[in-house]
CSV table of C-alpha atoms in Angstrom, one decimal:
chain,number,residue,atom,x,y,z
A,1,MET,CA,-21.9,-87.4,30.1
A,2,SER,CA,-24.8,-85.0,30.8
A,3,GLN,CA,-26.0,-82.4,28.3
A,4,VAL,CA,-25.2,-79.7,30.8
A,5,LEU,CA,-21.5,-80.8,31.0
A,6,LEU,CA,-21.3,-81.0,27.2
A,7,ASN,CA,-22.6,-77.4,26.9
A,8,GLN,CA,-20.1,-76.2,29.5
A,9,MET,CA,-17.3,-77.9,27.6
A,10,LEU,CA,-18.4,-76.4,24.3
A,11,ARG,CA,-18.7,-73.0,25.8
A,12,ALA,CA,-15.2,-73.2,27.3
A,13,PHE,CA,-13.8,-74.4,23.9
A,14,LEU,CA,-15.5,-71.4,22.0
A,15,ILE,CA,-14.1,-68.9,24.6
A,16,ALA,CA,-10.6,-70.3,24.2
A,17,LEU,CA,-10.9,-70.3,20.4
A,18,LEU,CA,-12.0,-66.6,20.3
A,19,ALA,CA,-9.2,-65.7,22.7
A,20,ALA,CA,-6.7,-67.2,20.3
A,21,LEU,CA,-7.9,-65.1,17.3
A,22,PRO,CA,-6.1,-61.9,16.6
A,23,VAL,CA,-7.7,-58.7,17.7
A,24,PHE,CA,-7.9,-56.2,14.8
A,25,SER,CA,-7.3,-52.6,15.2
A,26,ALA,CA,-10.5,-50.6,14.9
A,27,ASP,CA,-9.9,-48.9,11.5
A,28,TRP,CA,-6.5,-49.8,10.2
A,29,VAL,CA,-6.1,-51.5,6.9
A,30,GLU,CA,-2.9,-52.4,5.0
A,31,TYR,CA,-2.7,-52.0,1.2
A,32,ARG,CA,0.3,-53.7,-0.4
A,33,SER,CA,2.0,-53.6,-3.8
A,34,GLY,CA,5.7,-54.2,-4.7
A,35,PRO,CA,7.9,-52.9,-1.9
A,36,PHE,CA,5.2,-50.5,-0.6
A,37,HIS,CA,2.9,-51.2,2.4
A,38,VAL,CA,0.4,-48.4,3.2
A,39,TYR,CA,-1.2,-48.6,6.6
A,40,SER,CA,-4.3,-46.4,6.7
A,41,ASN,CA,-7.1,-45.5,9.0
A,42,ALA,CA,-8.1,-42.6,6.6
A,43,GLY,CA,-10.6,-44.6,4.6
A,44,ASP,CA,-10.3,-46.9,1.7
A,45,ARG,CA,-10.0,-44.3,-1.1
A,46,LYS,CA,-7.1,-42.4,0.6
A,47,GLY,CA,-5.1,-45.5,1.3
A,48,ARG,CA,-5.4,-46.7,-2.3
A,49,GLU,CA,-4.6,-43.2,-3.7
A,50,ALA,CA,-1.4,-43.0,-1.7
A,51,LEU,CA,-0.3,-46.5,-2.8
A,52,THR,CA,-1.1,-45.7,-6.5
A,53,GLU,CA,1.0,-42.5,-6.3
A,54,LEU,CA,4.0,-44.6,-5.0
A,55,GLU,CA,3.5,-47.4,-7.6
A,56,GLN,CA,3.3,-45.0,-10.5
A,57,LEU,CA,6.4,-43.2,-9.3
A,58,ARG,CA,8.2,-46.5,-9.2
A,59,PHE,CA,7.0,-47.6,-12.6
A,60,VAL,CA,7.8,-44.3,-14.4
A,61,LEU,CA,11.2,-43.9,-12.7
A,62,GLY,CA,12.0,-47.6,-13.6
A,63,GLY,CA,11.2,-47.0,-17.2
A,64,LEU,CA,13.6,-44.0,-17.3
A,65,VAL,CA,16.5,-45.7,-15.7
A,66,GLY,CA,16.0,-49.0,-17.5
A,67,LYS,CA,14.8,-51.0,-14.5
A,68,ALA,CA,11.5,-52.7,-15.3
A,69,GLU,CA,10.7,-53.7,-11.7
A,70,MET,CA,12.4,-51.5,-9.2
A,71,THR,CA,12.7,-53.1,-5.7
A,72,ALA,CA,13.8,-51.9,-2.3
A,73,LEU,CA,16.3,-53.5,0.1
A,74,TRP,CA,13.8,-53.0,2.9
A,75,PRO,CA,10.0,-52.8,2.6
A,76,ILE,CA,8.7,-49.3,2.7
A,77,ASN,CA,5.9,-48.9,5.3
A,78,VAL,CA,3.9,-45.7,5.1
A,79,VAL,CA,1.5,-45.0,7.9
A,80,LEU,CA,-1.3,-42.7,6.7
A,81,PHE,CA,-3.3,-41.1,9.6
A,82,GLN,CA,-6.7,-39.8,8.9
A,83,ASN,CA,-6.1,-36.2,10.2
A,84,GLN,CA,-3.5,-33.8,11.6
A,85,LYS,CA,-4.5,-34.4,15.2
A,86,GLU,CA,-3.7,-38.1,15.0
A,87,TYR,CA,-0.6,-37.6,12.9
A,88,GLY,CA,0.9,-34.8,15.1
A,89,PRO,CA,2.4,-37.0,17.9
A,90,HIS,CA,4.1,-39.2,15.3
A,91,VAL,CA,5.8,-36.7,13.0
A,92,LEU,CA,9.2,-37.9,11.9
A,93,PRO,CA,12.4,-35.8,11.7
A,94,THR,CA,13.0,-36.8,8.1
A,95,PRO,CA,10.7,-38.2,5.4
A,96,LEU,CA,12.1,-41.7,5.8
A,97,VAL,CA,13.6,-43.4,8.9
A,98,ASP,CA,14.9,-46.8,9.6
A,99,GLY,CA,12.6,-49.4,11.2
A,100,GLY,CA,13.5,-52.7,12.7
A,101,ALA,CA,12.9,-54.6,9.4
A,102,SER,CA,11.6,-51.8,7.1
A,103,THR,CA,11.9,-48.2,6.1
A,104,LEU,CA,9.2,-46.0,7.7
A,105,ALA,CA,7.2,-43.0,6.7
A,106,ALA,CA,4.2,-41.2,8.0
A,107,TRP,CA,1.7,-38.6,6.8
A,108,THR,CA,-1.8,-37.3,7.2
A,109,ALA,CA,-4.6,-37.8,4.8
A,110,ASP,CA,-6.2,-34.3,5.4
A,111,ALA,CA,-3.1,-32.3,4.4
A,112,SER,CA,-4.2,-31.9,0.8
A,113,LYS,CA,-7.3,-32.7,-1.3
A,114,THR,CA,-5.2,-33.4,-4.4
A,115,ASP,CA,-1.8,-34.7,-3.4
A,116,PRO,CA,-1.9,-38.0,-1.3
A,117,LEU,CA,1.8,-37.7,-0.3
A,118,PRO,CA,4.1,-34.7,0.3
A,119,ARG,CA,6.9,-33.8,-2.1
A,120,ASP,CA,9.7,-34.4,0.4
A,121,LEU,CA,8.5,-38.0,0.9
A,122,LEU,CA,8.3,-38.5,-2.9
A,123,ARG,CA,11.9,-37.1,-3.2
A,124,ALA,CA,13.1,-39.5,-0.5
A,125,VAL,CA,11.4,-42.5,-2.1
A,126,THR,CA,12.9,-41.6,-5.5
A,127,LEU,CA,16.4,-41.4,-4.1
A,128,LEU,CA,15.9,-44.7,-2.2
A,129,LEU,CA,14.8,-46.5,-5.4
A,130,LEU,CA,17.7,-45.0,-7.4
A,131,HIS,CA,20.2,-46.1,-4.8
A,132,ASP,CA,18.8,-49.6,-4.5
A,133,ASN,CA,18.3,-50.3,-8.2
A,134,ALA,CA,20.1,-47.9,-10.6
A,135,GLY,CA,23.8,-47.4,-11.4
A,136,ARG,CA,25.1,-44.4,-9.5
A,137,MET,CA,25.0,-41.1,-11.2
A,138,ALA,CA,26.4,-37.7,-10.1
A,139,PRO,CA,24.7,-36.6,-6.8
A,140,GLY,CA,23.3,-33.5,-8.5
A,141,MET,CA,21.7,-35.6,-11.2
A,142,GLU,CA,20.1,-38.0,-8.7
A,143,THR,CA,18.8,-35.1,-6.7
A,144,GLY,CA,17.5,-33.5,-9.9
A,145,LEU,CA,15.5,-36.7,-10.7
A,146,ALA,CA,14.2,-36.7,-7.1
A,147,ASP,CA,13.1,-33.1,-7.5
A,148,LEU,CA,11.5,-33.9,-10.9
A,149,PHE,CA,9.6,-36.9,-9.5
A,150,SER,CA,8.4,-34.9,-6.4
A,151,THR,CA,6.1,-33.1,-8.9
A,152,ILE,CA,4.4,-36.3,-10.1
A,153,GLU,CA,0.7,-36.1,-10.4
A,154,VAL,CA,-1.4,-39.3,-10.4
A,155,ASN,CA,-5.0,-40.2,-11.1
A,156,ALA,CA,-5.0,-44.0,-11.5
A,157,THR,CA,-3.5,-44.6,-14.9
A,158,HIS,CA,-3.2,-40.9,-15.8
A,159,VAL,CA,0.3,-39.7,-14.8
A,160,SER,CA,2.2,-36.4,-15.4
A,161,VAL,CA,5.4,-34.9,-14.2
A,162,GLY,CA,7.1,-31.5,-14.5
A,163,THR,CA,4.9,-29.0,-12.6
A,164,LEU,CA,7.0,-26.0,-11.6
A,165,PRO,CA,7.9,-26.1,-7.9
A,166,ALA,CA,6.9,-23.3,-5.6
A,167,LYS,CA,9.0,-20.2,-5.8
A,168,GLY,CA,12.1,-20.5,-3.6
A,169,GLU,CA,11.8,-24.3,-3.3
A,170,LEU,CA,14.8,-24.8,-5.6
A,171,SER,CA,17.7,-22.5,-6.4
A,172,GLY,CA,21.1,-22.3,-7.9
A,173,ASP,CA,22.5,-25.5,-9.5
A,174,ARG,CA,19.6,-27.5,-8.2
A,175,LEU,CA,17.1,-25.4,-10.1
A,176,ARG,CA,19.3,-25.5,-13.2
A,177,ILE,CA,19.4,-29.4,-13.1
A,178,TRP,CA,15.6,-29.5,-12.5
A,179,THR,CA,15.1,-27.2,-15.5
A,180,LYS,CA,17.2,-29.4,-17.7
A,181,LEU,CA,15.5,-32.6,-16.7
A,182,GLN,CA,12.1,-31.0,-16.9
A,183,MET,CA,12.8,-30.0,-20.5
A,184,LEU,CA,14.2,-33.5,-21.4
A,185,THR,CA,11.1,-35.1,-19.9
A,186,THR,CA,8.3,-32.9,-21.1
A,187,GLN,CA,9.4,-31.8,-24.6
A,188,PRO,CA,8.7,-34.3,-27.3
A,189,GLU,CA,11.9,-33.8,-29.2
A,190,TYR,CA,13.9,-34.9,-26.1
A,191,ALA,CA,11.5,-37.2,-24.1
A,192,GLY,CA,12.0,-40.3,-26.2
A,193,LYS,CA,15.8,-40.2,-25.7
A,194,LEU,CA,16.0,-39.4,-22.0
A,195,ARG,CA,16.3,-43.1,-21.1
A,196,VAL,CA,19.4,-43.4,-23.4
A,197,TYR,CA,20.9,-40.3,-21.7
A,198,LEU,CA,20.3,-41.6,-18.2
A,199,ASN,CA,21.6,-45.1,-19.0
A,200,ASN,CA,24.8,-43.7,-20.4
A,201,LEU,CA,25.2,-41.7,-17.2
A,202,GLN,CA,24.7,-44.9,-15.1
A,203,GLN,CA,27.5,-46.6,-17.2
A,204,ALA,CA,29.9,-43.9,-16.1
A,205,GLY,CA,30.2,-42.7,-19.7
A,206,GLY,CA,30.2,-39.0,-18.6
A,207,GLU,CA,28.1,-36.1,-19.8
A,208,ASP,CA,29.9,-35.9,-23.2
A,209,VAL,CA,29.1,-39.5,-24.1
A,210,ALA,CA,25.6,-39.4,-22.7
A,211,VAL,CA,24.6,-36.2,-24.6
A,212,ARG,CA,26.2,-37.3,-27.9
A,213,ASN,CA,24.6,-40.8,-27.8
A,214,ALA,CA,21.2,-39.5,-26.8
A,215,TYR,CA,20.8,-36.2,-28.5
A,216,ASP,CA,23.6,-36.2,-31.1
A,217,THR,CA,25.0,-32.9,-29.9
A,218,THR,CA,27.5,-31.5,-27.4
A,219,PRO,CA,26.9,-30.7,-23.8
A,220,ALA,CA,27.6,-27.0,-24.5
A,221,LYS,CA,24.9,-26.9,-27.2
A,222,LEU,CA,22.5,-28.7,-25.1
A,223,GLU,CA,23.1,-26.2,-22.2
A,224,GLU,CA,22.4,-23.4,-24.7
A,225,ARG,CA,19.0,-25.0,-25.4
A,226,VAL,CA,18.4,-25.3,-21.6
A,227,ASP,CA,19.2,-21.6,-21.3
A,228,ALA,CA,16.7,-20.7,-23.9
A,229,TYR,CA,14.1,-22.9,-22.4
A,230,ALA,CA,14.6,-21.4,-18.9
A,231,LYS,CA,14.4,-17.9,-20.3
A,232,ALA,CA,11.1,-18.7,-22.0
A,233,GLY,CA,9.8,-19.8,-18.6
A,234,LYS,CA,7.0,-22.0,-19.9
A,235,PHE,CA,7.2,-25.0,-17.5
A,236,GLU,CA,4.2,-27.2,-17.9
A,237,ALA,CA,3.7,-30.8,-16.8
A,238,ALA,CA,3.5,-33.4,-19.5
A,239,PRO,CA,1.8,-36.8,-19.5
A,240,VAL,CA,3.9,-39.9,-19.2
A,241,THR,CA,3.1,-43.6,-19.6
A,242,GLY,CA,2.0,-45.0,-16.3
A,243,ARG,CA,1.3,-48.6,-15.2
A,244,ALA,CA,-2.1,-50.0,-16.0
A,245,ILE,CA,-3.4,-50.0,-12.4
A,246,ASN,CA,-7.0,-50.3,-11.1
A,247,PRO,CA,-6.7,-49.0,-7.6
A,248,ASN,CA,-9.9,-50.7,-6.6
A,249,ARG,CA,-8.9,-54.1,-7.7
A,250,ASP,CA,-5.1,-54.6,-7.9
A,251,TYR,CA,-3.8,-54.2,-4.4
A,252,VAL,CA,-3.4,-56.8,-1.7
A,253,GLU,CA,-5.6,-55.6,1.2
A,254,LYS,CA,-5.9,-56.9,4.7
A,255,GLU,CA,-7.0,-55.9,8.2
A,256,VAL,CA,-4.2,-55.2,10.7
A,257,ALA,CA,-4.1,-56.9,14.1
A,258,LYS,CA,-4.0,-54.4,16.9
A,259,THR,CA,-0.8,-55.8,18.3
A,260,ALA,CA,0.9,-55.4,14.9
A,261,MET,CA,-0.4,-51.8,14.5
A,262,ASP,CA,0.7,-50.8,18.0
A,263,ALA,CA,4.2,-52.2,17.3
A,264,LEU,CA,4.4,-50.3,14.0
A,265,ILE,CA,3.4,-47.0,15.6
A,266,ALA,CA,5.9,-47.7,18.4
A,267,GLU,CA,8.6,-48.0,15.8
A,268,LEU,CA,7.5,-44.7,14.2
A,269,ASP,CA,7.8,-43.1,17.6
A,270,ALA,CA,11.4,-44.4,18.0
A,271,LYS,CA,12.2,-42.3,14.9
A,272,GLY,CA,15.0,-44.6,13.8
A,273,LYS,CA,16.9,-44.3,17.1
A,274,SER,CA,16.0,-47.7,18.5
A,275,PHE,CA,14.6,-51.0,17.1
A,276,PRO,CA,12.7,-54.0,18.4
A,277,PRO,CA,15.3,-56.3,20.0
A,278,ASP,CA,14.4,-59.3,17.8
A,279,SER,CA,14.3,-57.3,14.5
A,280,PRO,CA,17.2,-57.4,12.0
A,281,ARG,CA,18.4,-53.9,12.9
A,282,GLY,CA,17.7,-54.7,16.6
A,283,LEU,CA,19.9,-57.8,16.4
A,284,LEU,CA,22.6,-55.8,14.6
A,285,ALA,CA,22.5,-53.1,17.3
A,286,LYS,CA,23.3,-55.8,19.9
């Protein structure tokens, strides 16, 4: 066999090999930890910060409700666009929507210099984790926990909760429950017993049993303390124990093939109304 023919065969082989390799989307990278998958073209730091906020929320919430490792029935895929212009065509009608084999969210990295993810998304993730892991509590209490965790502030291992929401964001009973949970979370005389209180509520013990077992008082007297706390109006965030995370080291990271990213964005654009035909929800729809 001539050298020319060998070279031609080798060239054809290399072309076929390259054609079989996946084509990666220009800038999209996936960061993965627990049930969360963050797909970002907003740069390495932004993607890792968003995932850290979600992971710390999961860890702190799990500690409060007695679930050491909270999971999700479906993976939670968050698509983080680098700017508002790219994000605009893919805005979802609700913070979370169903995908074919996941739960989907989307956001833009340039919305805030300090908060990687919006409060509505953090609320929705909190409720999803509660529903998939914890014993059911009264809807008002679950919403109150979601409101409380929407105020989470994360800087790697430094985590705090309890910042006062913007004026008008909460009102009526919802504001009252937030105030109660904020007091129980941030004030030292109550914080260490909040887990007992929530665990009793999950066991369907009722408010009387939960308050007595956790705080050795009656619901009426506890509500009097909440009234006094609300009247004082000094709502300040307090540090809580977060997971020992090194965002630059601890996450699974990989490039995303263009076909996979195109398919994921197509699912976003379907907004939970239709699914890939071969996906679990697509098969169910048939």
